[in-house]
Short mmCIF file of C-alpha atoms and ligand atoms in Angstrom, two decimals:
data_model
loop_
_atom_site.label_atom_id
_atom_site.label_comp_id
_atom_site.label_asym_id
_atom_site.label_seq_id
_atom_site.Cartn_x
_atom_site.Cartn_y
_atom_site.Cartn_z
CA MET A 1 9.15 42.57 6.13
CA GLN A 2 10.03 39.18 7.29
CA THR A 3 12.81 37.16 6.06
CA PRO A 4 12.24 33.67 4.85
CA PRO A 5 12.74 30.64 7.44
CA GLU A 6 16.56 29.78 7.96
CA THR A 7 16.11 26.02 7.27
CA ASP A 8 15.37 26.78 3.30
CA VAL A 9 13.88 23.27 2.24
CA HIS A 10 12.97 24.89 -1.12
CA ALA A 11 16.62 25.25 -2.17
CA GLU A 12 16.27 21.51 -3.18
CA LEU A 13 12.54 21.29 -3.51
CA PRO A 14 10.84 18.29 -1.73
CA ARG A 15 9.99 16.03 -4.98
CA VAL A 16 8.61 13.61 -2.98
CA VAL A 17 5.45 14.20 -4.70
CA PRO A 18 5.19 17.68 -6.45
CA ALA A 19 6.15 17.83 -9.62
CA PRO A 20 9.13 20.63 -10.05
CA PHE A 21 8.24 24.25 -10.38
CA ARG A 22 8.23 26.02 -13.66
CA ASP A 23 9.92 28.82 -11.73
CA ARG A 24 13.05 27.05 -11.28
CA THR A 25 14.26 29.38 -8.47
CA ALA A 26 11.05 28.99 -6.85
CA GLU A 27 12.10 31.28 -3.88
CA PRO A 28 10.01 31.52 -1.02
CA VAL A 29 7.25 33.93 -1.01
CA ARG A 30 5.06 34.39 2.20
CA VAL A 31 1.68 33.13 1.85
CA GLY A 32 -0.13 33.95 5.36
CA VAL A 33 0.77 35.54 8.56
CA GLY A 34 -0.06 35.01 12.56
CA GLY A 35 0.09 31.04 11.72
CA ARG A 36 -2.90 31.11 9.67
CA LEU A 37 -4.47 30.82 6.33
CA THR A 38 -7.66 31.03 4.65
CA LEU A 39 -9.38 28.57 2.37
CA ALA A 40 -11.99 28.90 -0.40
CA GLY A 41 -13.93 26.63 -2.71
CA ALA A 42 -12.50 23.21 -1.34
CA ASP A 43 -15.02 20.26 -0.82
CA PRO A 44 -15.34 19.01 2.93
CA GLU A 45 -13.14 16.40 2.47
CA ALA A 46 -10.31 18.08 0.69
CA ALA A 47 -10.73 21.24 3.17
CA ASP A 48 -11.04 18.75 5.97
CA TRP A 49 -7.77 17.03 5.09
CA PHE A 50 -6.10 20.52 4.39
CA THR A 51 -7.01 21.80 7.43
CA ARG A 52 -6.07 18.73 9.86
CA SER A 53 -2.61 18.12 7.93
CA ALA A 54 -1.75 22.23 8.23
CA ASP A 55 -2.23 21.81 11.86
CA ARG A 56 -0.55 18.42 12.53
CA LEU A 57 2.37 19.20 10.18
CA HIS A 58 2.83 22.99 10.85
CA GLY A 59 0.58 23.96 13.53
CA LEU A 60 -0.93 26.32 11.22
CA ARG A 61 -4.88 27.21 11.72
CA VAL A 62 -6.69 26.91 8.65
CA GLU A 63 -10.19 29.06 8.44
CA ALA A 64 -12.83 28.25 5.54
CA VAL A 65 -13.95 31.87 4.17
CA ARG A 66 -15.91 32.77 1.29
CA GLU A 67 -13.91 35.74 0.03
CA ASN A 68 -10.49 36.74 0.05
CA ALA A 69 -9.08 33.55 0.63
CA GLY A 70 -5.26 33.14 0.84
CA VAL A 71 -5.98 29.66 -0.89
CA ARG A 72 -8.79 29.27 -3.50
CA VAL A 73 -9.65 26.27 -5.02
CA PHE A 74 -11.49 25.68 -8.25
CA PRO A 75 -12.23 21.78 -8.72
CA ALA A 76 -14.17 21.68 -11.77
CA ALA A 77 -11.48 23.15 -14.26
CA ASP A 78 -11.40 22.01 -17.95
CA PRO A 79 -9.01 19.04 -18.11
CA ALA A 80 -7.56 20.83 -20.99
CA GLU A 81 -5.56 22.78 -19.00
CA PHE A 82 -3.37 20.05 -17.73
CA ALA A 83 -2.64 18.76 -21.27
CA ALA A 84 1.12 19.22 -20.41
CA VAL A 85 0.89 16.31 -17.88
CA ALA A 86 -0.49 13.13 -19.55
CA PRO A 87 -3.22 11.13 -18.12
CA ALA A 88 -2.71 8.26 -15.55
CA THR A 89 -2.42 4.82 -16.99
CA GLY A 90 -3.08 1.58 -15.47
CA VAL A 91 -6.35 0.09 -13.73
CA ASP A 92 -8.64 2.38 -11.88
CA PRO A 93 -9.49 0.85 -8.61
CA ARG A 94 -12.04 3.34 -7.42
CA PRO A 95 -15.52 2.52 -6.58
CA VAL A 96 -16.46 4.95 -9.31
CA PRO A 97 -13.72 4.86 -11.90
CA GLY A 98 -12.49 7.68 -14.31
CA ALA A 99 -11.29 10.44 -11.75
CA ASP A 100 -8.87 12.55 -13.37
CA GLU A 101 -6.02 13.68 -10.45
CA ARG A 102 -4.56 16.28 -12.84
CA HIS A 103 -4.25 19.70 -11.15
CA ALA A 104 -2.24 23.07 -11.26
CA LEU A 105 -0.98 24.64 -8.03
CA GLU A 106 0.09 28.25 -8.52
CA ILE A 107 1.88 30.12 -5.56
CA ALA A 108 2.43 33.82 -5.56
CA GLU A 109 2.69 36.44 -2.60
CA ASP A 110 -0.64 36.43 -0.47
CA ARG A 111 -2.34 34.04 -3.18
CA ILE A 112 -2.70 30.39 -3.83
CA VAL A 113 -4.68 28.98 -6.71
CA VAL A 114 -5.55 25.35 -7.19
CA ARG A 115 -7.14 24.15 -10.21
CA ALA A 116 -8.20 20.71 -10.55
CA ALA A 117 -10.17 18.57 -13.06
CA GLY A 118 -12.21 17.18 -10.17
CA ALA A 119 -12.31 16.73 -6.56
CA GLU A 120 -9.61 14.16 -6.40
CA GLY A 121 -7.24 16.58 -8.13
CA ALA A 122 -7.72 19.55 -5.88
CA PHE A 123 -7.20 16.98 -2.97
CA ARG A 124 -3.69 16.02 -4.26
CA ALA A 125 -2.77 19.81 -4.91
CA LEU A 126 -3.59 20.65 -1.56
CA THR A 127 -1.50 17.73 -0.46
CA SER A 128 1.24 18.98 -2.24
CA LEU A 129 0.76 22.33 -0.94
CA VAL A 130 0.86 21.34 2.66
CA GLN A 131 3.94 19.63 1.98
CA LEU A 132 5.74 22.73 0.82
CA LEU A 133 4.64 24.89 3.52
CA THR A 134 7.19 25.92 6.25
CA VAL A 135 6.36 28.22 9.18
CA ASP A 136 8.68 30.98 10.82
CA ALA A 137 8.96 31.58 14.31
CA ALA A 138 6.80 34.88 13.96
CA GLY A 139 3.88 32.60 12.52
CA GLY A 140 4.72 33.71 8.73
CA VAL A 141 3.58 30.98 6.36
CA TRP A 142 6.05 30.61 3.53
CA ALA A 143 5.85 28.35 0.14
CA PRO A 144 8.11 28.34 -3.00
CA ARG A 145 6.69 30.94 -5.72
CA GLY A 146 5.71 29.37 -8.71
CA THR A 147 3.39 27.01 -10.55
CA VAL A 148 3.36 23.29 -10.58
CA VAL A 149 1.22 21.18 -13.29
CA ASP A 150 0.80 17.67 -11.88
CA GLY A 151 -0.83 14.33 -11.93
CA PRO A 152 -0.10 10.86 -11.19
CA ARG A 153 1.74 8.23 -13.63
CA TYR A 154 -0.32 5.42 -12.52
CA THR A 155 -4.11 4.94 -11.47
CA TRP A 156 -3.27 2.44 -8.91
CA ARG A 157 -0.71 3.52 -6.20
CA SER A 158 -0.99 0.97 -3.30
CA LEU A 159 0.29 -0.16 -0.01
CA SER A 160 -0.32 -3.92 1.11
CA LEU A 161 -0.63 -4.27 5.05
CA ASP A 162 -0.53 -7.78 6.80
CA VAL A 163 -2.92 -7.51 9.70
CA VAL A 164 -2.55 -11.02 10.74
CA ARG A 165 1.05 -11.75 11.33
CA HIS A 166 0.70 -8.61 13.53
CA TRP A 167 -2.58 -7.11 14.07
CA PHE A 168 -3.05 -3.20 14.21
CA THR A 169 -5.98 -1.57 15.58
CA VAL A 170 -8.65 0.53 13.61
CA GLN A 171 -6.83 3.77 14.87
CA GLU A 172 -3.34 2.59 14.05
CA VAL A 173 -4.50 1.38 10.19
CA ARG A 174 -6.06 4.95 10.04
CA ARG A 175 -2.98 6.41 10.81
CA VAL A 176 -1.57 4.31 7.96
CA VAL A 177 -4.08 5.80 5.79
CA ASP A 178 -3.26 9.57 6.58
CA LEU A 179 0.24 8.57 5.89
CA MET A 180 -0.81 7.16 2.51
CA ALA A 181 -2.69 10.07 1.78
CA LEU A 182 0.23 12.42 2.40
CA TYR A 183 2.06 10.32 -0.42
CA LYS A 184 -0.95 10.28 -2.54
CA PHE A 185 -1.49 6.59 -2.23
CA ASN A 186 -4.87 5.47 -3.23
CA VAL A 187 -5.46 1.70 -2.58
CA LEU A 188 -4.96 0.31 0.70
CA HIS A 189 -4.62 -3.69 0.17
CA LEU A 190 -5.36 -5.21 3.56
CA HIS A 191 -4.23 -8.79 4.02
CA LEU A 192 -7.05 -10.27 6.59
CA THR A 193 -6.68 -13.63 6.72
CA ASP A 194 -3.96 -16.38 7.02
CA SER A 195 -2.59 -19.22 8.89
CA GLN A 196 -1.90 -17.26 11.93
CA GLY A 197 -5.25 -15.78 12.11
CA TRP A 198 -8.61 -14.12 10.71
CA SER A 199 -8.77 -10.36 11.10
CA LEU A 200 -12.30 -9.70 10.05
CA GLU A 201 -15.53 -10.99 11.77
CA SER A 202 -17.54 -13.09 9.48
CA ARG A 203 -21.31 -13.66 10.60
CA ARG A 204 -21.58 -17.11 8.67
CA TRP A 205 -18.44 -18.53 10.13
CA PRO A 206 -18.29 -16.77 13.54
CA GLU A 207 -15.89 -19.37 14.93
CA LEU A 208 -12.81 -17.47 12.86
CA THR A 209 -12.73 -14.92 15.27
CA ARG A 210 -13.84 -16.66 18.08
CA PRO A 211 -12.55 -15.26 21.48
CA ARG A 212 -8.80 -16.02 22.30
CA PRO A 213 -7.44 -17.60 25.50
CA ASP A 214 -6.03 -14.45 26.87
CA GLY A 215 -9.29 -12.56 26.22
CA THR A 216 -7.43 -10.28 23.72
CA ARG A 217 -9.13 -9.24 20.29
CA ARG A 218 -7.32 -9.38 17.12
CA TYR A 219 -9.94 -8.68 14.33
CA TYR A 220 -12.31 -5.78 13.25
CA THR A 221 -15.96 -6.11 13.42
CA ARG A 222 -18.01 -5.55 10.43
CA GLU A 223 -18.97 -2.06 11.91
CA GLU A 224 -15.22 -1.12 12.58
CA PHE A 225 -14.40 -2.36 9.16
CA ALA A 226 -17.09 -0.12 7.60
CA GLY A 227 -15.34 2.81 9.62
CA LEU A 228 -12.23 2.07 8.15
CA VAL A 229 -13.15 1.83 4.67
CA ALA A 230 -15.11 5.08 5.19
CA HIS A 231 -12.22 6.67 6.68
CA ALA A 232 -9.79 5.53 3.78
CA ALA A 233 -12.56 6.78 1.36
CA HIS A 234 -12.68 10.21 2.91
CA HIS A 235 -8.68 10.32 1.94
CA HIS A 236 -9.44 8.90 -1.51
CA VAL A 237 -7.99 5.54 -0.69
CA THR A 238 -9.85 2.32 -1.70
CA VAL A 239 -9.65 -0.56 0.35
CA VAL A 240 -8.88 -3.77 -1.29
CA PRO A 241 -9.44 -6.52 1.37
CA GLU A 242 -7.71 -9.93 0.56
CA VAL A 243 -9.05 -13.21 1.69
CA ASP A 244 -6.01 -15.73 0.93
CA LEU A 245 -7.12 -19.12 -0.59
CA PRO A 246 -6.35 -21.70 -0.87
CA GLY A 247 -2.88 -21.87 1.28
CA HIS A 248 -2.36 -19.65 4.05
CA THR A 249 -5.52 -20.81 5.36
CA GLY A 250 -4.26 -22.38 8.66
CA ALA A 251 -6.64 -20.37 10.88
CA ALA A 252 -9.88 -21.41 9.00
CA PHE A 253 -8.66 -25.12 9.39
CA ASP A 254 -7.86 -24.35 13.33
CA ALA A 255 -11.51 -22.84 13.65
CA TYR A 256 -13.55 -25.36 11.28
CA PRO A 257 -11.68 -28.78 10.99
CA GLU A 258 -14.55 -30.18 8.91
CA LEU A 259 -13.03 -27.74 6.05
CA HIS A 260 -10.71 -30.70 5.15
CA GLY A 261 -13.82 -32.64 3.93
CA ASP A 262 -12.71 -36.51 3.60
CA ILE A 263 -9.01 -35.19 2.42
CA PRO A 264 -6.59 -35.48 5.08
CA PRO A 265 -3.88 -32.88 5.16
CA ILE A 266 -0.89 -34.08 3.35
CA HIS A 267 1.17 -32.39 6.17
CA PRO A 268 0.22 -30.85 9.66
CA ARG A 269 2.26 -27.50 8.47
CA ALA A 270 0.75 -28.00 4.76
CA ARG A 271 -3.08 -27.33 4.72
CA PHE A 272 -5.19 -25.80 1.93
CA LEU A 273 -8.63 -25.92 0.86
CA HIS A 274 -9.55 -28.67 -1.87
CA PRO A 275 -11.48 -28.42 -4.53
CA ASP A 276 -12.78 -31.69 -3.83
CA SER A 277 -14.17 -30.73 -0.46
CA GLU A 278 -17.57 -29.20 -0.78
CA ALA A 279 -17.19 -27.51 2.69
CA ALA A 280 -14.27 -26.05 1.40
CA LEU A 281 -15.57 -24.59 -1.44
CA GLY A 282 -18.69 -23.40 0.26
CA PHE A 283 -16.66 -22.01 2.65
CA ALA A 284 -14.43 -20.11 0.02
CA ARG A 285 -17.92 -18.74 -1.54
CA ASP A 286 -19.37 -17.51 1.69
CA VAL A 287 -16.26 -15.43 2.90
CA LEU A 288 -15.99 -14.10 -0.76
CA GLU A 289 -19.41 -12.86 -0.44
CA GLU A 290 -19.43 -11.35 3.17
CA PHE A 291 -15.76 -9.33 2.01
CA ALA A 292 -17.84 -8.31 -1.01
CA GLU A 293 -20.69 -6.83 0.95
CA LEU A 294 -18.15 -4.74 2.82
CA THR A 295 -16.37 -3.33 -0.15
CA PRO A 296 -17.30 -0.36 -2.12
CA GLY A 297 -14.24 -0.72 -4.21
CA ARG A 298 -14.34 -2.86 -7.69
CA PHE A 299 -11.92 -5.20 -6.34
CA LEU A 300 -11.39 -8.14 -4.02
CA HIS A 301 -8.01 -9.94 -3.69
CA LEU A 302 -8.51 -13.91 -3.52
CA GLY A 303 -4.76 -14.53 -2.59
CA GLY A 304 -3.57 -18.01 -4.14
CA ASP A 305 -0.23 -17.53 -3.22
CA GLU A 306 2.15 -20.23 -2.07
CA PRO A 307 -0.24 -23.07 -2.36
CA PHE A 308 2.54 -25.38 -0.72
CA GLY A 309 1.96 -28.77 -1.07
CA MET A 310 -0.72 -28.86 -3.31
CA LEU A 311 -0.91 -30.78 -6.47
CA HIS A 312 -1.09 -28.21 -9.64
CA ASP A 313 -4.24 -29.62 -11.31
CA ASP A 314 -5.93 -29.36 -7.52
CA TYR A 315 -4.76 -25.72 -7.12
CA VAL A 316 -6.14 -24.92 -10.74
CA ARG A 317 -9.74 -26.44 -10.30
CA PHE A 318 -9.66 -24.48 -6.57
CA VAL A 319 -8.75 -21.28 -8.20
CA GLU A 320 -11.35 -21.53 -10.93
CA HIS A 321 -13.96 -22.17 -8.16
CA THR A 322 -13.12 -19.22 -6.21
CA HIS A 323 -12.59 -16.79 -9.20
CA ARG A 324 -16.19 -17.73 -10.25
CA SER A 325 -17.53 -17.30 -6.95
CA LEU A 326 -15.76 -13.69 -6.64
CA ARG A 327 -16.70 -12.46 -9.91
CA ALA A 328 -20.28 -13.60 -9.15
CA THR A 329 -20.31 -11.08 -6.30
CA GLY A 330 -20.06 -8.54 -8.82
CA LYS A 331 -16.44 -7.78 -8.05
CA ARG A 332 -13.36 -8.26 -10.08
CA ALA A 333 -10.29 -10.31 -8.49
CA VAL A 334 -6.57 -9.41 -7.77
CA GLY A 335 -4.63 -12.73 -7.41
CA TRP A 336 -1.11 -13.13 -6.42
CA GLN A 337 1.11 -14.29 -9.49
CA GLU A 338 0.66 -17.91 -8.96
CA THR A 339 -2.96 -17.73 -9.92
CA ALA A 340 -2.01 -17.13 -13.45
CA ARG A 341 -1.42 -20.80 -13.71
CA ALA A 342 -4.96 -21.30 -13.19
CA GLY A 343 -5.47 -19.54 -16.76
CA VAL A 344 -8.73 -17.89 -15.54
CA LEU A 345 -8.15 -14.18 -14.73
CA ASP A 346 -9.18 -12.17 -17.54
CA GLY A 347 -8.92 -8.40 -18.74
CA GLU A 348 -11.18 -7.23 -15.95
CA ASP A 349 -8.89 -8.67 -13.09
CA VAL A 350 -5.46 -7.84 -11.98
CA LEU A 351 -2.42 -10.23 -11.39
CA GLN A 352 0.02 -9.27 -8.68
CA TYR A 353 3.63 -9.69 -9.84
CA TRP A 354 5.67 -10.18 -6.39
CA ILE A 355 8.17 -13.18 -6.82
CA GLY A 356 11.14 -11.09 -7.64
CA ALA A 357 13.93 -13.31 -7.80
CA PRO A 358 12.61 -17.06 -7.25
CA ASP A 359 16.29 -18.07 -6.55
CA GLU A 360 15.96 -16.63 -2.91
CA PHE A 361 13.82 -19.40 -2.18
CA ASP A 362 16.60 -21.95 -0.39
CA ALA A 363 15.12 -24.92 -0.40
CA GLU A 364 18.18 -27.09 0.69
CA GLY A 365 18.62 -24.57 3.68
CA ILE A 366 14.96 -24.96 4.57
CA LYS A 367 15.30 -28.47 4.56
CA ALA A 368 18.12 -28.50 7.04
CA GLN A 369 15.65 -26.94 9.29
CA VAL A 370 12.65 -29.04 9.20
CA PRO A 371 11.73 -32.50 9.91
CA PRO A 372 12.45 -35.10 6.81
CA GLU A 373 8.87 -35.63 6.64
CA TYR A 374 8.17 -32.02 5.29
CA HIS A 375 10.94 -32.33 2.69
CA ALA A 376 8.45 -33.31 0.04
CA VAL A 377 6.28 -30.11 0.93
CA VAL A 378 9.66 -28.25 0.58
CA ASP A 379 10.19 -29.53 -2.67
CA ARG A 380 6.78 -28.85 -4.13
CA ALA A 381 7.23 -24.82 -2.94
CA ALA A 382 10.61 -25.30 -4.82
CA GLU A 383 8.94 -26.11 -7.73
CA SER A 384 6.30 -23.46 -7.45
CA PHE A 385 9.14 -20.83 -7.59
CA ARG A 386 10.96 -22.32 -9.98
CA ILE A 387 8.38 -21.83 -12.54
CA SER A 388 7.32 -18.37 -11.27
CA PRO A 389 8.80 -16.70 -13.84
CA GLY A 390 6.22 -17.73 -16.45
CA ASP A 391 3.28 -16.53 -14.37
CA ALA A 392 3.40 -12.70 -15.63
CA PRO A 393 4.10 -13.69 -18.92
CA ALA A 394 1.24 -16.03 -18.97
CA ALA A 395 -0.98 -13.04 -17.88
CA VAL A 396 0.03 -10.68 -20.43
CA ARG A 397 -0.96 -13.37 -23.19
CA ALA A 398 -4.58 -13.57 -21.46
CA GLY A 399 -4.55 -9.70 -21.47
CA VAL A 400 -4.53 -9.66 -17.89
CA PRO A 401 -3.07 -6.14 -16.31
CA VAL A 402 -0.28 -6.59 -13.98
CA LEU A 403 0.18 -4.75 -10.73
CA VAL A 404 3.92 -4.55 -10.20
CA ALA A 405 4.87 -5.52 -6.84
CA PRO A 406 8.45 -7.11 -6.97
CA ASN A 407 9.60 -8.30 -3.56
CA SER A 408 13.10 -7.56 -4.19
CA ARG A 409 12.23 -3.64 -4.15
CA LEU A 410 8.92 -3.23 -2.64
CA TYR A 411 8.65 -5.71 0.51
CA LEU A 412 9.46 -3.03 3.09
CA ASP A 413 9.94 -6.04 5.62
CA ARG A 414 13.30 -6.55 4.14
CA SER A 415 15.92 -5.57 6.63
CA TYR A 416 17.92 -2.24 5.91
CA ALA A 417 21.64 -2.84 4.82
CA ASP A 418 22.36 0.90 5.84
CA ALA A 419 24.42 1.61 9.02
CA CYS A 420 22.25 3.34 11.74
CA ALA A 421 22.90 7.00 12.70
CA ASP A 422 21.24 6.68 16.09
CA PRO A 423 22.83 3.35 17.74
CA ALA A 424 19.61 2.87 19.70
CA GLN A 425 17.95 1.74 16.69
CA GLU A 426 20.84 -0.76 15.80
CA ASN A 427 18.61 -3.47 17.77
CA ASP A 428 15.53 -2.77 15.33
CA ARG A 429 17.59 -2.62 12.54
CA GLU A 430 18.69 -6.30 13.21
CA ARG A 431 15.47 -7.59 14.61
CA LEU A 432 13.05 -6.53 11.88
CA GLY A 433 12.55 -7.83 8.40
CA LEU A 434 12.37 -11.47 7.14
CA PRO A 435 15.53 -13.15 7.79
CA ALA A 436 15.41 -14.96 4.86
CA TYR A 437 15.85 -11.76 2.70
CA GLU A 438 18.92 -10.32 1.53
CA PRO A 439 19.05 -6.75 3.34
CA ILE A 440 19.12 -3.88 1.00
CA THR A 441 19.79 -0.17 1.47
CA VAL A 442 17.28 2.68 1.42
CA ALA A 443 19.20 3.61 -1.94
CA ASP A 444 18.67 0.29 -3.36
CA THR A 445 14.77 0.52 -2.70
CA PHE A 446 14.75 3.87 -4.73
CA ALA A 447 17.03 2.39 -7.38
CA TRP A 448 14.10 1.13 -9.30
CA ASP A 449 11.43 1.66 -12.01
CA PRO A 450 8.10 -0.05 -12.55
CA ASP A 451 8.57 0.11 -16.23
CA ASP A 452 11.83 -1.54 -16.08
CA THR A 453 10.36 -4.38 -13.69
CA ALA A 454 7.41 -4.75 -16.24
CA GLU A 455 9.43 -5.19 -18.99
CA SER A 456 11.83 -7.78 -17.58
CA ALA A 457 9.14 -9.93 -15.90
CA ALA A 458 5.76 -9.19 -18.04
CA PRO A 459 7.39 -7.76 -21.57
CA GLY A 460 4.36 -5.99 -23.07
CA ALA A 461 2.43 -5.98 -20.14
CA CYS A 462 -0.49 -3.21 -19.30
CA VAL A 463 0.84 -2.11 -16.10
CA ALA A 464 -1.88 -1.53 -13.37
CA GLY A 465 0.29 0.25 -11.20
CA VAL A 466 2.58 -0.19 -8.33
CA GLU A 467 2.07 -1.70 -4.82
CA ALA A 468 4.58 -1.59 -1.90
CA ALA A 469 3.95 -4.58 0.73
CA VAL A 470 4.66 -4.77 4.26
CA TRP A 471 4.37 -8.14 6.09
CA GLY A 472 4.37 -8.69 9.85
CA GLU A 473 6.13 -11.58 10.98
CA THR A 474 9.20 -9.74 12.65
CA MET A 475 6.69 -6.89 13.94
CA THR A 476 5.72 -6.37 17.59
CA GLY A 477 4.11 -3.05 17.37
CA PHE A 478 3.35 0.04 15.66
CA ASP A 479 6.72 1.45 16.14
CA ASP A 480 8.08 -1.48 14.46
CA LEU A 481 5.61 -0.95 11.23
CA ALA A 482 7.24 2.84 11.26
CA PHE A 483 10.49 1.41 11.23
CA LEU A 484 10.01 -0.49 8.12
CA LEU A 485 8.06 1.95 6.13
CA LEU A 486 10.04 5.07 6.46
CA PRO A 487 12.07 6.26 5.08
CA ARG A 488 11.19 4.00 2.46
CA LEU A 489 7.60 4.37 1.46
CA PRO A 490 8.08 7.81 -0.21
CA GLY A 491 10.29 6.23 -2.92
CA VAL A 492 7.94 4.09 -3.95
CA ALA A 493 5.13 6.83 -3.74
CA GLU A 494 7.57 8.74 -6.26
CA LYS A 495 7.79 5.88 -8.60
CA ALA A 496 4.26 5.43 -8.62
CA TRP A 497 3.26 9.16 -9.22
CA THR A 498 5.82 10.27 -11.61
CA ARG A 499 7.42 9.62 -14.76
CA ARG A 500 10.43 11.50 -14.40
CA ARG A 501 13.36 9.56 -13.75
CA THR A 502 14.17 10.80 -10.20
CA GLU A 503 17.76 10.76 -8.73
CA TRP A 504 18.62 9.54 -5.09
CA ALA A 505 20.48 12.56 -3.96
CA GLY A 506 17.72 14.84 -4.23
CA HIS A 507 15.31 12.22 -3.15
CA ARG A 508 17.39 11.73 0.11
CA ARG A 509 17.28 15.81 0.71
CA SER A 510 13.59 15.68 0.15
CA LEU A 511 13.27 12.90 2.76
CA ALA A 512 15.30 14.91 5.51
CA ALA A 513 12.87 17.47 5.06
CA HIS A 514 10.19 15.09 5.83
CA ARG A 515 11.13 13.56 9.10
CA ALA A 516 9.33 15.90 10.86
CA PHE A 517 6.27 15.05 9.09
CA TRP A 518 6.35 11.37 10.00
CA ASP A 519 7.24 12.53 13.79
CA ALA A 520 3.77 14.59 13.63
CA LEU A 521 1.80 11.63 12.39
CA GLY A 522 2.90 9.33 15.03
CA PHE A 523 5.71 7.48 12.74
CA GLY A 524 8.52 8.64 15.26
CA ASN A 525 10.50 5.53 15.10
CA HIS A 526 10.98 5.69 11.52
CA PHE A 527 14.59 4.19 10.67
CA ARG A 528 17.82 6.89 10.53
CA PRO A 529 19.92 5.53 8.08
CA ALA A 530 23.85 7.06 8.57
CA ASP A 531 25.02 9.28 5.48
C1 TNX B 601 5.32 -14.04 1.06
S1 TNX B 601 3.79 -12.30 -0.66
C2 TNX B 601 4.11 -14.28 1.41
C3 TNX B 601 3.74 -13.62 2.59
C4 TNX B 601 5.05 -13.42 3.41
C5 TNX B 601 5.76 -12.40 2.75
C6 TNX B 601 7.07 -12.29 3.75
C7 TNX B 601 2.97 -13.35 -0.70
C8 TNX B 601 1.93 -13.42 -1.69
N1 TNX B 601 3.23 -14.24 0.30
O1 TNX B 601 2.81 -14.66 3.16
O2 TNX B 601 4.64 -12.90 4.91
O3 TNX B 601 6.25 -13.41 1.91
O4 TNX B 601 7.64 -11.17 3.04
#
């Protein structure tokens, strides 16, 4: 008889994703020997995910068998079995909405049973299982005995990734999808266009991705993008691509100066597409159509943030146009919160609340650093932030669901206020994260609840879901992304997945148990905070 592994991660069960076990002791039982597990009943996607994850995270071999499997999956159970868990709420982002992710995971000696209301629920249950496994030196496979009945709090659980300010290869974005799947995120919002670049090939506007002088490529071809979308779908992650309009469009103007039409830019650094320019409106229509063609999901993001320098009426007219063009593609719109000012989003769309604290915009500080002719633009930006507290309430009045993404907590490009456990990371800690933001600790990021944010920022809102975002201004490579995402991302997952009010001490212990997973998935440069 073998004994359980020395490091007893089950003393405090990793709660990053699974619900607590019904059996509160949850002592480890042996569920496999010889470094292998057998599996039956899973669909090919779930089986593939479980097999790859068990191998990468634990060095385990999973074999598909027909009979006497160690792990048995029943993906078509009656949803009534999971009635103890309320159905998820929010907006469903999937190409085909309505999947029920609820499931039960029963772990007993030599036998594990997964019962789920559908393929996606089975996928989530196997994800919990892979997190809970440990392997001892003799190849004995262990998991906590007991039953978990679980399901998500919100239907929309996303991460926004900026692939413009720093471009990531297809392989790197796939790695991000794998990490997201481990934490049961189901939407990857890709910020594909901005002033610094355009990251998706356009057939109608090919100059957007013309070759760079240094010969490097910083965009995805349509085929690559389709492959990425398929890889994400394979992991039950839906891609929501963003074309950011009418501000943040410097790259479009660099490629096609004629987009200005007859209207000169008010300042070389404040360029935006203008509703009186036919060229600009046609461009917006074209790129939205092209993005829609490549998107099986129901949503496209039309941007709309920080239209700096733009007069209110012009902004409103532009958003009216682009919203109409977007909806004509058959998709629904997600817009940054400023788009609420146009009053065109409706109950089919989603408003993304992001400006946590408008007073973080330091107009005077910025003016001190820029030439005087730019001051008027800064003042208009300050005005945009000043009126931002009215955005989400306006959306609520119009029946628009609100995606909760406050930059104060969920922008992971915020520096860490924690000290480093590893002095070698001090340089990264100082370098990474937008300097304009107040640094916060990992615990601060976790001390938060989506409903509290919705209640204060958008009383009465229908919460569409939760989104974390990571922007690339300070990044130089994938290791920088790993540093900013981890250990914070699982905390966001916890809030998006579970209704329980979870506390920091337990979460912190869970994170410690997950560090080896991050290493195994290629996120070795995760931040190591001192205790
Ligand atoms: C605000 S979030 C932006 C981005 C920046 C980010 C930095 C949003 C809608 N706009 O353009 O990259 O802050 O955190």
